[in-house]
GROMACS .gro file of C-alpha atoms in nm:
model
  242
    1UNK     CA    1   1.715  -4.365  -4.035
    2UNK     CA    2   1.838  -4.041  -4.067
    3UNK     CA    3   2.189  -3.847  -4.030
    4UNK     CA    4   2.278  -3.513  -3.966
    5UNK     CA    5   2.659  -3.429  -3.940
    6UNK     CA    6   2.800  -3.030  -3.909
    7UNK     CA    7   3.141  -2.952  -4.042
    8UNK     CA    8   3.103  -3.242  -4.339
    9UNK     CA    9   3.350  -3.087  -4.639
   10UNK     CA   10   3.679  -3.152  -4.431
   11UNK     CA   11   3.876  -3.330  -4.230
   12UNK     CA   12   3.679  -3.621  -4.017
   13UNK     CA   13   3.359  -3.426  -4.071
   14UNK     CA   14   3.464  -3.519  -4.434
   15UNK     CA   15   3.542  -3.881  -4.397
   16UNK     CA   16   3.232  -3.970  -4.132
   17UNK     CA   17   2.995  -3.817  -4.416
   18UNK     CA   18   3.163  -4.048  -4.671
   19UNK     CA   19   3.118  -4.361  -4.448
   20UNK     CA   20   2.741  -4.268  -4.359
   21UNK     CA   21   2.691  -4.228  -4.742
   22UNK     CA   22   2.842  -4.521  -4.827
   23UNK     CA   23   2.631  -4.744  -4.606
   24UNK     CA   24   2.321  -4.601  -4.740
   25UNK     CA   25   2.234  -4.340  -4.455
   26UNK     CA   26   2.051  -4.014  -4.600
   27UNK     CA   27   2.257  -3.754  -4.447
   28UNK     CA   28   2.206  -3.413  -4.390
   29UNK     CA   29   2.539  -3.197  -4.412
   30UNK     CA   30   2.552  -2.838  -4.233
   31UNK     CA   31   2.885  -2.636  -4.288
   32UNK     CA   32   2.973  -2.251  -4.404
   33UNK     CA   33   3.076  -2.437  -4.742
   34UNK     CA   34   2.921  -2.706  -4.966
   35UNK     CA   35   3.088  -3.034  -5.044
   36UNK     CA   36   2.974  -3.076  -5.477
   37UNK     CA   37   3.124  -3.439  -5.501
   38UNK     CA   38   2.913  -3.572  -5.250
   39UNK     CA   39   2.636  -3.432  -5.387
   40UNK     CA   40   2.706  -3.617  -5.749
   41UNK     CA   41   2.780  -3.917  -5.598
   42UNK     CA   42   2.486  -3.940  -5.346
   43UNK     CA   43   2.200  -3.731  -5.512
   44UNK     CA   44   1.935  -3.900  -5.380
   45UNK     CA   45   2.107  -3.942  -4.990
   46UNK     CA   46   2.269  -3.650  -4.999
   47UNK     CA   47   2.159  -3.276  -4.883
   48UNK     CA   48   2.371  -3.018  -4.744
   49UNK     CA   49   2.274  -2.659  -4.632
   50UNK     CA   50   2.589  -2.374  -4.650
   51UNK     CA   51   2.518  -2.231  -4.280
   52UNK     CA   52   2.752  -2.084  -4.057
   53UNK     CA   53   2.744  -2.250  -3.707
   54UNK     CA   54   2.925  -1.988  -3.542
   55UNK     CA   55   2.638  -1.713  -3.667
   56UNK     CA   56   2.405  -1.789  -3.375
   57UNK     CA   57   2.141  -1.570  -3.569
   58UNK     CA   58   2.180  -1.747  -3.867
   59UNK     CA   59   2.165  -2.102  -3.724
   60UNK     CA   60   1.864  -1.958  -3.490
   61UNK     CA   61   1.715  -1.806  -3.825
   62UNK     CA   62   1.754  -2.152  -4.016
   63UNK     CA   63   1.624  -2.352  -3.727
   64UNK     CA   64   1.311  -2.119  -3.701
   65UNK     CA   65   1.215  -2.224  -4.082
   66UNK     CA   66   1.119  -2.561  -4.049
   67UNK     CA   67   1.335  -2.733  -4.265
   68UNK     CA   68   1.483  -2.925  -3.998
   69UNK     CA   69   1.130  -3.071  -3.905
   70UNK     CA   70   1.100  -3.150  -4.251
   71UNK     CA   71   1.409  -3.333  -4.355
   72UNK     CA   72   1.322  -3.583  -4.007
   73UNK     CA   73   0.965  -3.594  -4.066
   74UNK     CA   74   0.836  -3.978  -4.075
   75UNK     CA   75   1.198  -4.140  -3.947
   76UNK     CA   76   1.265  -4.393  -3.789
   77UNK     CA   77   1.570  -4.338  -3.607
   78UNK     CA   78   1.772  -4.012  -3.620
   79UNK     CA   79   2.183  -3.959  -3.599
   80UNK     CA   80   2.332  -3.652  -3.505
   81UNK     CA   81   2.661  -3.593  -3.501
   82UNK     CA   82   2.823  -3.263  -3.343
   83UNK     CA   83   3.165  -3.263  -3.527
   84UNK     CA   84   3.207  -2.910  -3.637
   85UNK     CA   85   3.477  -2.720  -3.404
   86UNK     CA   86   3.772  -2.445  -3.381
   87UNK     CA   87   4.071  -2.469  -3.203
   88UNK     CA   88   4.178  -2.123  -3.218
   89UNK     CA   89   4.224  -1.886  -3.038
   90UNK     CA   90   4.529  -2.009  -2.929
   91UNK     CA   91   4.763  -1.855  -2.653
   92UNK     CA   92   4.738  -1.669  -2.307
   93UNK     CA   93   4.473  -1.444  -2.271
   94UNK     CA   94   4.671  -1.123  -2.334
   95UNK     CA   95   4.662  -1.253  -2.739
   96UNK     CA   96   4.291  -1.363  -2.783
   97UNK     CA   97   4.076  -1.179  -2.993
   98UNK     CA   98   3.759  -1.133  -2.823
   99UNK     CA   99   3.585  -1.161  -3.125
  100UNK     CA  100   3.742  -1.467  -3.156
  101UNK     CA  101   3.658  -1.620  -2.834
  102UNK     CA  102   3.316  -1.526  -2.893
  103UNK     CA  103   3.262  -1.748  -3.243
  104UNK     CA  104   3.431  -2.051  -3.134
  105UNK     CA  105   3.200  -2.070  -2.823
  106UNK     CA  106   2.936  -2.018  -3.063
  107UNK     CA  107   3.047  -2.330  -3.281
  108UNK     CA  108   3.182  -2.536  -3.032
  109UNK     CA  109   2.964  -2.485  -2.769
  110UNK     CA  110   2.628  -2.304  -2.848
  111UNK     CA  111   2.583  -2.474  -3.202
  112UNK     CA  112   2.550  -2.842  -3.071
  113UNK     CA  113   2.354  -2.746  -2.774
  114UNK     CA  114   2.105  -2.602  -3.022
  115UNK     CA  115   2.128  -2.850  -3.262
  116UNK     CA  116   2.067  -3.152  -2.981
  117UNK     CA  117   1.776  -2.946  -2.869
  118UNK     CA  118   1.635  -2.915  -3.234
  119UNK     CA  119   1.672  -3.222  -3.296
  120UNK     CA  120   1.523  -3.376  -3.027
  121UNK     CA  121   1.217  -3.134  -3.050
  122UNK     CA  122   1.142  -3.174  -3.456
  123UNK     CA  123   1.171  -3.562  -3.433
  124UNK     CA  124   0.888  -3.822  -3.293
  125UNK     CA  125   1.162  -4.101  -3.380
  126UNK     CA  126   1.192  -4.398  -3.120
  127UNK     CA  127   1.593  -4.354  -3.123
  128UNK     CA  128   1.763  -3.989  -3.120
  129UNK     CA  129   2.161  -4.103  -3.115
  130UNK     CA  130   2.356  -3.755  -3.035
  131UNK     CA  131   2.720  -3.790  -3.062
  132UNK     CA  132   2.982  -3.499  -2.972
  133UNK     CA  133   3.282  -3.501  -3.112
  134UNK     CA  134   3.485  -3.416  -2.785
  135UNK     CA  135   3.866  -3.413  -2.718
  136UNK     CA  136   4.127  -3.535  -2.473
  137UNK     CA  137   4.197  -3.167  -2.411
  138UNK     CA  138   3.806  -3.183  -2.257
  139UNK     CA  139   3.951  -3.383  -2.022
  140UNK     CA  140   4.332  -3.236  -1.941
  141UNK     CA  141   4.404  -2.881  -1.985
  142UNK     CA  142   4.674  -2.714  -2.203
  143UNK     CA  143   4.874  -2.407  -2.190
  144UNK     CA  144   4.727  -2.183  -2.493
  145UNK     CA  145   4.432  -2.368  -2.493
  146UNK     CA  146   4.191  -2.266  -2.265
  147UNK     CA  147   3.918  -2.205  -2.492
  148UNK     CA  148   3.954  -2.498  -2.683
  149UNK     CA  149   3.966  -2.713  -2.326
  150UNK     CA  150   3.650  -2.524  -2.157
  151UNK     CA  151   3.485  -2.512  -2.492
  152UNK     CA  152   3.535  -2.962  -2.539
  153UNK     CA  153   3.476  -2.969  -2.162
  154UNK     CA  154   3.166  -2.767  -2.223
  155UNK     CA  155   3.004  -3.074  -2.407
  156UNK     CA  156   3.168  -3.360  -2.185
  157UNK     CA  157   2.921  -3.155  -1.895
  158UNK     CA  158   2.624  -3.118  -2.167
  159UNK     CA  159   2.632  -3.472  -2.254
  160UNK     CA  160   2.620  -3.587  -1.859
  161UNK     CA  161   2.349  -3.384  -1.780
  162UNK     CA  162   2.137  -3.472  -2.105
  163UNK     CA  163   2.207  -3.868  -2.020
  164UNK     CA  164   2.061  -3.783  -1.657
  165UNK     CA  165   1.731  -3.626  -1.780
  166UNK     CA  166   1.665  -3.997  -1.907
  167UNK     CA  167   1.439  -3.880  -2.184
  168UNK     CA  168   1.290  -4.179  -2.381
  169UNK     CA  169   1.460  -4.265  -2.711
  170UNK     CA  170   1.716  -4.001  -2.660
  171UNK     CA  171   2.092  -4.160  -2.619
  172UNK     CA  172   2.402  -3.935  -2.601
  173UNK     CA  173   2.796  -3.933  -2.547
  174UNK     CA  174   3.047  -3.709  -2.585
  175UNK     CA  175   3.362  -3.899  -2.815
  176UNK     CA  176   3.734  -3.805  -2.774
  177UNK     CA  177   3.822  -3.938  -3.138
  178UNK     CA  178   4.187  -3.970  -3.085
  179UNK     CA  179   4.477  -3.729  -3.283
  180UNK     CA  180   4.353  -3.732  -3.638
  181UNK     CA  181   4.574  -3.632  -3.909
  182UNK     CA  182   4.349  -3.352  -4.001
  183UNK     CA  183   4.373  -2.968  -4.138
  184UNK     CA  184   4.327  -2.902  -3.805
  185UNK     CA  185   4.691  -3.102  -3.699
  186UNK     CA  186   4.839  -2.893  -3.958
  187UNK     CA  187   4.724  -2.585  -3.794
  188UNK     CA  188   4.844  -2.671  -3.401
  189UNK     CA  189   5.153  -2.762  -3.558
  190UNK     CA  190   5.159  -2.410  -3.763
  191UNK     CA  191   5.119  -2.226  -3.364
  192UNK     CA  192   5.422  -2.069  -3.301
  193UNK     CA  193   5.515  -2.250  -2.932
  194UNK     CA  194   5.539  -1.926  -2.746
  195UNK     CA  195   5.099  -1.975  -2.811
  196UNK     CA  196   5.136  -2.305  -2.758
  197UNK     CA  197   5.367  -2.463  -2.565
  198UNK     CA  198   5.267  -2.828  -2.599
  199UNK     CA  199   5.341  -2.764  -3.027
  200UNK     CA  200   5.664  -3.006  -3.059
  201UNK     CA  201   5.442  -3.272  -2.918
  202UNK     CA  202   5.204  -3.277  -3.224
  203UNK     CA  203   5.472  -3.240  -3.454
  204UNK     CA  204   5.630  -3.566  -3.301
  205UNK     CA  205   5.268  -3.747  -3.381
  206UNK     CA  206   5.301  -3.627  -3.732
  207UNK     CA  207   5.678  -3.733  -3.781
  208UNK     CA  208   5.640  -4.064  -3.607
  209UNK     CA  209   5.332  -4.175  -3.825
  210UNK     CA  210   5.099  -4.163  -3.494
  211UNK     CA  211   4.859  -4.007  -3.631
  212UNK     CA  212   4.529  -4.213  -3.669
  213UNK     CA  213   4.393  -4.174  -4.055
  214UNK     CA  214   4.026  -3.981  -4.064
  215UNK     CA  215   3.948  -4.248  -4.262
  216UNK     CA  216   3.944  -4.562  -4.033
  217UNK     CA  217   3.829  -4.304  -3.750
  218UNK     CA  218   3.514  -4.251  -3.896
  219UNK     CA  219   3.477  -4.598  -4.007
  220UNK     CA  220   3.549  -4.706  -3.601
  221UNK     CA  221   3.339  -4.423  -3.515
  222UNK     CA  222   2.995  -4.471  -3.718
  223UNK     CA  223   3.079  -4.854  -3.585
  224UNK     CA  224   3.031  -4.724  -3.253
  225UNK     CA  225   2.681  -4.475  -3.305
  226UNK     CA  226   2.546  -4.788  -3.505
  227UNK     CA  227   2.615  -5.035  -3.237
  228UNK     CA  228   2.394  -5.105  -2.947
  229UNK     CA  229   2.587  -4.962  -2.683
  230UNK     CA  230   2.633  -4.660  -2.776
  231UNK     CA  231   2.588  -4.434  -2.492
  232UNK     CA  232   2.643  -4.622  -2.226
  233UNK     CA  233   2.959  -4.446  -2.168
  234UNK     CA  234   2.837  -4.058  -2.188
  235UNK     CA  235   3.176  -3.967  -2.210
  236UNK     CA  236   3.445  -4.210  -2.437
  237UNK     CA  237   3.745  -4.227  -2.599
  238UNK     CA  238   3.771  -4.400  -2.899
  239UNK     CA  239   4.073  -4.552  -2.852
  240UNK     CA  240   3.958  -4.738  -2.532
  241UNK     CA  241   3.581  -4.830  -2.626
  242UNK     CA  242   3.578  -5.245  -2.690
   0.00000   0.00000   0.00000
């Protein structure tokens, strides 16, 4: 078995690549920056390759070299988990950057369709797990949020129709993970509320300790890819999976 995991060096991309790690899975980080103490503690599990997601060339240019064939070549089973993701930009549309819009579609949409395409493609393994790290805002829309809501909602509709195909070995959902106390909290809570309306509700979950830690997330979480039924929800929640 083999894992690959995007946005690794923080938040839960940072605590599911620590849990993987630490139950012996080889993992394969991809993220614009590289995360050094993994790599001391797991040299011989561990590789990570410093790629920006949201560079469609570059991720196009990367997949193209056949390293990705070469890390799963002779696997058993492959993992790949779609975490990477931006929130921003936040607010109406009169106050989006373009430019903006444009790169977090890339990483939150056209990256993991890619990547679950790549994947699928370079590997002759008899179980491809693909898991993407969706949201409840996939789900229920928010003021100031419409890219980040058509962007989640985006995979919910990926992972459907890739579960419909019914390609052998290939299992997929799309995971709301719950409100993690992540760099990303801090930044929704950082959104002045005329951008975001729905602000003073995240800044209750931090004040109130509701927050769930990234931590026992990912621990829950790699649980759940592991077990053997994952996928038969396409799209979860976390919080109500038994």
């Amino acid at each position: 078995m083999k894992a690959i995991l995007t946005g690794h060096t923080k938040g839960l991309g940072a605590a599911l690549a620590a849990n993987l790690l630490a139950r012996g899975v080889p993992l394969l980080g991809l993220a614009r920056t590289g995360a050094p103490a993994l790599r001391e503690a797991y040299p011989d599990l561990f590789e990570e390759v410093e790629l920006d997601l949201a560079d469609g060339a570059a991720l196009a240019a990367w997949l193209e070299g056949g390293a990705l064939e070469r890390y799963l070549d002779g696997t058993g089973a492959v993992l790949l988990l779609n975490n990477a993701g931006v929130v921003g930009p936040v607010g109406p549309l009169d106050v989006q950057d373009p430019q903006a819009v444009l790169r977090s579609v890339a990483l939150n949409v056209a990256a993991p369709m890619a990547l679950s395409a790549a994947v699928v493609r370079a590997s002759s393994a008899a179980q491809r797990r693909i898991l993407h790290i969706s949201s409840g805002a996939a789900r229920n829309a928010y003021p100031g949020w419409s890219v980040y809501c058509a962007t989640k909602a985006a995979l919910d509709q990926h992972a459907r129709a890739v579960a419909l195909d019914g390609e052998r070995g290939v299992r997929i959902c799309s995971l709301a993970p719950g409100v993690i106390d992540t760099g990303m909290q801090a930044e929704i809570r950082d959104t002045p509320e005329e951008r975001f309306p729905q602000r003073q509700r995240f800044v209750d979950l931090k004040e109130t300790g509701t927050l769930v830690d990234p931590e026992r997330c990912a621990e829950q979480l790699v649980d759940y890819m592991l077990g053997s039924g994952f996928g038969a929800e396409v799209i979860a929640d976390l919080r109500t999976l038994s």
